[in-house]
Amino acid sequence: MGDLMPSRNRPLAPSKVDSVFGDIVQLIEAARQRAYQAVNTELIDLYWKVGSIISRKIAAAEWGDGVVDQLADHLAVTQPGLQGFTRRNLFRMRQFYDAYKDDEKVSPLVTQLPWTHNLIILGQSKRPEEREFYLRMAIREKWSKRELERQFNASLFARIVLNKSKVSPLVTLTHPDAGAVFKDSYVVEFLSLQEGHSESDLHKGLLSRLKTFLLELGRDFCFVGSEFPVQVGDRDFALDLVFFHRGLNCLVAIELKVVRFEPEHLGKLNFYLEALDRDHRKAHENPAIGVLLCASKNDEVVEYALSRSLSPALVAQYQTQLPDKKLLQAKLHEFYALNMDKGH
């Protein structure tokens, strides 16, 4: 009789361990994250206050560079084992404070990122707008240090300022926030594609580096499928890539083109979007969005093609190499100079 009763001491089957213990693991991970964030907030706040003191003392001519050297030496003697308070880092704290002290909108953001992230943003940004952009993006996308550096190398800020994403009127109507989600160009230098690559090369490359591609797309994109099957009538079709965007609450179909954008490309994409909405969209989801990811495009041709499109579609291009940072910075300088002139 006892053998028929379940034993309290009998271990769980390995296949059930994750599901049974999952809640406890999540609690531990959440507590770790809160503890890490609390420590990080205190550390950044400390650096801010130290930077404030150094900044005020130097501004009042009470201290010079030599006094900061003495401070670094004094801390090394009186606080053995303390890291992060070298002469170089003390001047970084001053620079950190000076950069954000008068910006009440941005200064609260800095405690949400590690010190290394703050140093990268501070050191590589050319303008206050650029600093704010990368602060917000790094927080929203939860970029690692490596990914943050990659986005600087890819000149994301300049690309977004200079080239807004090209979307059809229906995208703006049905998905008002889509403009902040999609980019005009996506950099896929991590694929190491050769000149003359095929659509199959691009497709296979994106699948093999899907995690990296998802980082380039954005945090809220979730992969659904490749060569996603669509049946209409008695015919079978396949979409190159299908994702789901959590923020927009909709499916996103991406069609790949290794050639220049042509207006007729939209016809096939519109057909796929209609099939997704009729046969695959769930009742609580918004209409699907389609992305034509092309090797190149003419912005005027894209504008004409999208202006009367009745489908929620957009056109972007992929870049197989990192963009020329100096060229983009020069264009950005011209852009701001032109807009300042208009303002006057």
mmCIF file of N, CA, C and O in Angstrom, residues 125-164:
data_model
loop_
_atom_site.group_PDB
_atom_site.id
_atom_site.type_symbol
_atom_site.label_atom_id
_atom_site.label_comp_id
_atom_site.label_asym_id
_atom_site.label_seq_id
_atom_site.Cartn_x
_atom_site.Cartn_y
_atom_site.Cartn_z
ATOM 1 N N SER A 125 30.498 61.010 -27.495
ATOM 2 C CA SER A 125 29.432 61.899 -27.975
ATOM 3 C C SER A 125 29.992 63.285 -28.267
ATOM 4 O O SER A 125 30.801 63.810 -27.499
ATOM 5 N N LYS A 126 29.517 63.878 -29.356
ATOM 6 C CA LYS A 126 29.976 65.204 -29.761
ATOM 7 C C LYS A 126 29.043 66.322 -29.293
ATOM 8 O O LYS A 126 29.453 67.473 -29.181
ATOM 9 N N ARG A 127 27.786 65.976 -29.040
ATOM 10 C CA ARG A 127 26.797 66.991 -28.705
ATOM 11 C C ARG A 127 25.934 66.519 -27.534
ATOM 12 O O ARG A 127 25.803 65.309 -27.311
ATOM 13 N N PRO A 128 25.317 67.445 -26.793
ATOM 14 C CA PRO A 128 24.411 67.039 -25.700
ATOM 15 C C PRO A 128 23.276 66.147 -26.189
ATOM 16 O O PRO A 128 22.882 65.213 -25.494
ATOM 17 N N GLU A 129 22.746 66.453 -27.391
ATOM 18 C CA GLU A 129 21.649 65.638 -27.941
ATOM 19 C C GLU A 129 22.096 64.199 -28.157
ATOM 20 O O GLU A 129 21.328 63.253 -27.964
ATOM 21 N N GLU A 130 23.343 64.044 -28.572
ATOM 22 C CA GLU A 130 23.873 62.707 -28.817
ATOM 23 C C GLU A 130 24.045 61.954 -27.500
ATOM 24 O O GLU A 130 23.741 60.754 -27.407
ATOM 25 N N ARG A 131 24.530 62.644 -26.465
ATOM 26 C CA ARG A 131 24.665 62.008 -25.155
ATOM 27 C C ARG A 131 23.313 61.507 -24.658
ATOM 28 O O ARG A 131 23.185 60.373 -24.200
ATOM 29 N N GLU A 132 22.307 62.374 -24.748
ATOM 30 C CA GLU A 132 20.971 61.987 -24.284
ATOM 31 C C GLU A 132 20.432 60.811 -25.084
ATOM 32 O O GLU A 132 19.837 59.880 -24.523
ATOM 33 N N PHE A 133 20.638 60.819 -26.396
ATOM 34 C CA PHE A 133 20.159 59.741 -27.259
ATOM 35 C C PHE A 133 20.746 58.398 -26.819
ATOM 36 O O PHE A 133 20.016 57.420 -26.621
ATOM 37 N N TYR A 134 22.071 58.346 -26.644
ATOM 38 C CA TYR A 134 22.703 57.077 -26.287
ATOM 39 C C TYR A 134 22.382 56.657 -24.858
ATOM 40 O O TYR A 134 22.278 55.452 -24.564
ATOM 41 N N LEU A 135 22.217 57.615 -23.963
ATOM 42 C CA LEU A 135 21.793 57.265 -22.607
ATOM 43 C C LEU A 135 20.438 56.562 -22.632
ATOM 44 O O LEU A 135 20.257 55.488 -22.034
ATOM 45 N N ARG A 136 19.490 57.174 -23.330
ATOM 46 C CA ARG A 136 18.134 56.606 -23.376
ATOM 47 C C ARG A 136 18.108 55.264 -24.107
ATOM 48 O O ARG A 136 17.408 54.330 -23.692
ATOM 49 N N MET A 137 18.834 55.174 -25.210
ATOM 50 C CA MET A 137 18.850 53.935 -25.978
ATOM 51 C C MET A 137 19.518 52.806 -25.196
ATOM 52 O O MET A 137 19.047 51.662 -25.199
ATOM 53 N N ALA A 138 20.625 53.108 -24.528
ATOM 54 C CA ALA A 138 21.333 52.076 -23.756
ATOM 55 C C ALA A 138 20.463 51.549 -22.622
ATOM 56 O O ALA A 138 20.480 50.345 -22.314
ATOM 57 N N ILE A 139 19.679 52.446 -22.003
ATOM 58 C CA ILE A 139 18.763 52.034 -20.940
ATOM 59 C C ILE A 139 17.619 51.204 -21.515
ATOM 60 O O ILE A 139 17.284 50.132 -21.011
ATOM 61 N N ARG A 140 17.016 51.701 -22.586
ATOM 62 C CA ARG A 140 15.860 51.020 -23.183
ATOM 63 C C ARG A 140 16.220 49.653 -23.753
ATOM 64 O O ARG A 140 15.517 48.663 -23.539
ATOM 65 N N GLU A 141 17.344 49.599 -24.467
ATOM 66 C CA GLU A 141 17.734 48.364 -25.144
ATOM 67 C C GLU A 141 18.586 47.451 -24.269
ATOM 68 O O GLU A 141 18.884 46.325 -24.663
ATOM 69 N N LYS A 142 18.988 47.969 -23.085
ATOM 70 C CA LYS A 142 19.836 47.181 -22.180
ATOM 71 C C LYS A 142 21.103 46.688 -22.899
ATOM 72 O O LYS A 142 21.462 45.504 -22.829
ATOM 73 N N TRP A 143 21.761 47.609 -23.583
ATOM 74 C CA TRP A 143 22.973 47.264 -24.320
ATOM 75 C C TRP A 143 24.103 46.888 -23.374
ATOM 76 O O TRP A 143 24.297 47.517 -22.334
ATOM 77 N N SER A 144 24.864 45.889 -23.753
ATOM 78 C CA SER A 144 26.117 45.595 -23.075
ATOM 79 C C SER A 144 27.141 46.662 -23.474
ATOM 80 O O SER A 144 26.912 47.452 -24.402
ATOM 81 N N LYS A 145 28.253 46.684 -22.797
ATOM 82 C CA LYS A 145 29.333 47.618 -23.146
ATOM 83 C C LYS A 145 29.759 47.415 -24.596
ATOM 84 O O LYS A 145 29.942 48.372 -25.355
ATOM 85 N N ARG A 146 29.877 46.152 -24.998
ATOM 86 C CA ARG A 146 30.308 45.833 -26.362
ATOM 87 C C ARG A 146 29.305 46.328 -27.391
ATOM 88 O O ARG A 146 29.674 46.900 -28.420
ATOM 89 N N GLU A 147 28.012 46.143 -27.120
ATOM 90 C CA GLU A 147 26.987 46.577 -28.078
ATOM 91 C C GLU A 147 26.911 48.102 -28.140
ATOM 92 O O GLU A 147 26.677 48.676 -29.202
ATOM 93 N N LEU A 148 27.084 48.768 -26.993
ATOM 94 C CA LEU A 148 27.100 50.228 -26.982
ATOM 95 C C LEU A 148 28.234 50.755 -27.855
ATOM 96 O O LEU A 148 28.037 51.681 -28.659
ATOM 97 N N GLU A 149 29.406 50.174 -27.722
ATOM 98 C CA GLU A 149 30.541 50.591 -28.551
ATOM 99 C C GLU A 149 30.259 50.325 -30.032
ATOM 100 O O GLU A 149 30.618 51.129 -30.893
ATOM 101 N N ARG A 150 29.609 49.211 -30.319
ATOM 102 C CA ARG A 150 29.278 48.895 -31.710
ATOM 103 C C ARG A 150 28.318 49.937 -32.289
ATOM 104 O O ARG A 150 28.455 50.357 -33.438
ATOM 105 N N GLN A 151 27.351 50.373 -31.509
ATOM 106 C CA GLN A 151 26.392 51.361 -32.011
ATOM 107 C C GLN A 151 27.067 52.710 -32.248
ATOM 108 O O GLN A 151 26.680 53.442 -33.166
ATOM 109 N N PHE A 152 28.074 53.040 -31.448
ATOM 110 C CA PHE A 152 28.851 54.245 -31.731
ATOM 111 C C PHE A 152 29.633 54.076 -33.032
ATOM 112 O O PHE A 152 29.686 54.989 -33.864
ATOM 113 N N ASN A 153 30.243 52.905 -33.214
ATOM 114 C CA ASN A 153 30.985 52.641 -34.450
ATOM 115 C C ASN A 153 30.073 52.662 -35.669
ATOM 116 O O ASN A 153 30.505 53.007 -36.769
ATOM 117 N N ALA A 154 28.805 52.282 -35.454
ATOM 118 C CA ALA A 154 27.835 52.287 -36.550
ATOM 119 C C ALA A 154 27.162 53.649 -36.718
ATOM 120 O O ALA A 154 26.269 53.802 -37.558
ATOM 121 N N SER A 155 27.566 54.642 -35.907
ATOM 122 C CA SER A 155 27.045 56.017 -36.003
ATOM 123 C C SER A 155 25.518 56.050 -35.974
ATOM 124 O O SER A 155 24.874 56.730 -36.775
ATOM 125 N N LEU A 156 24.930 55.321 -35.047
ATOM 126 C CA LEU A 156 23.473 55.213 -34.996
ATOM 127 C C LEU A 156 22.799 56.577 -34.859
ATOM 128 O O LEU A 156 21.815 56.859 -35.549
ATOM 129 N N PHE A 157 23.312 57.419 -33.978
ATOM 130 C CA PHE A 157 22.688 58.734 -33.764
ATOM 131 C C PHE A 157 22.662 59.547 -35.045
ATOM 132 O O PHE A 157 21.612 60.079 -35.436
ATOM 133 N N ALA A 158 23.785 59.643 -35.725
ATOM 134 C CA ALA A 158 23.860 60.430 -36.958
ATOM 135 C C ALA A 158 22.941 59.852 -38.025
ATOM 136 O O ALA A 158 22.254 60.598 -38.735
ATOM 137 N N ARG A 159 22.888 58.526 -38.137
ATOM 138 C CA ARG A 159 22.040 57.904 -39.147
ATOM 139 C C ARG A 159 20.576 58.191 -38.902
ATOM 140 O O ARG A 159 19.813 58.450 -39.834
ATOM 141 N N ILE A 160 20.167 58.177 -37.635
ATOM 142 C CA ILE A 160 18.759 58.410 -37.318
ATOM 143 C C ILE A 160 18.386 59.884 -37.506
ATOM 144 O O ILE A 160 17.309 60.206 -38.011
ATOM 145 N N VAL A 161 19.284 60.781 -37.116
ATOM 146 C CA VAL A 161 19.005 62.210 -37.280
ATOM 147 C C VAL A 161 18.944 62.593 -38.755
ATOM 148 O O VAL A 161 18.055 63.338 -39.196
ATOM 149 N N LEU A 162 19.869 62.071 -39.547
ATOM 150 C CA LEU A 162 19.978 62.463 -40.952
ATOM 151 C C LEU A 162 18.996 61.731 -41.855
ATOM 152 O O LEU A 162 18.624 62.255 -42.906
ATOM 153 N N ASN A 163 18.586 60.525 -41.457
ATOM 154 C CA ASN A 163 17.713 59.721 -42.322
ATOM 155 C C ASN A 163 16.599 59.088 -41.505
ATOM 156 O O ASN A 163 16.801 58.067 -40.855
ATOM 157 N N LYS A 164 15.440 59.713 -41.535
ATOM 158 C CA LYS A 164 14.288 59.158 -40.838
ATOM 159 C C LYS A 164 13.781 57.937 -41.597
ATOM 160 O O LYS A 164 13.911 57.840 -42.810
#
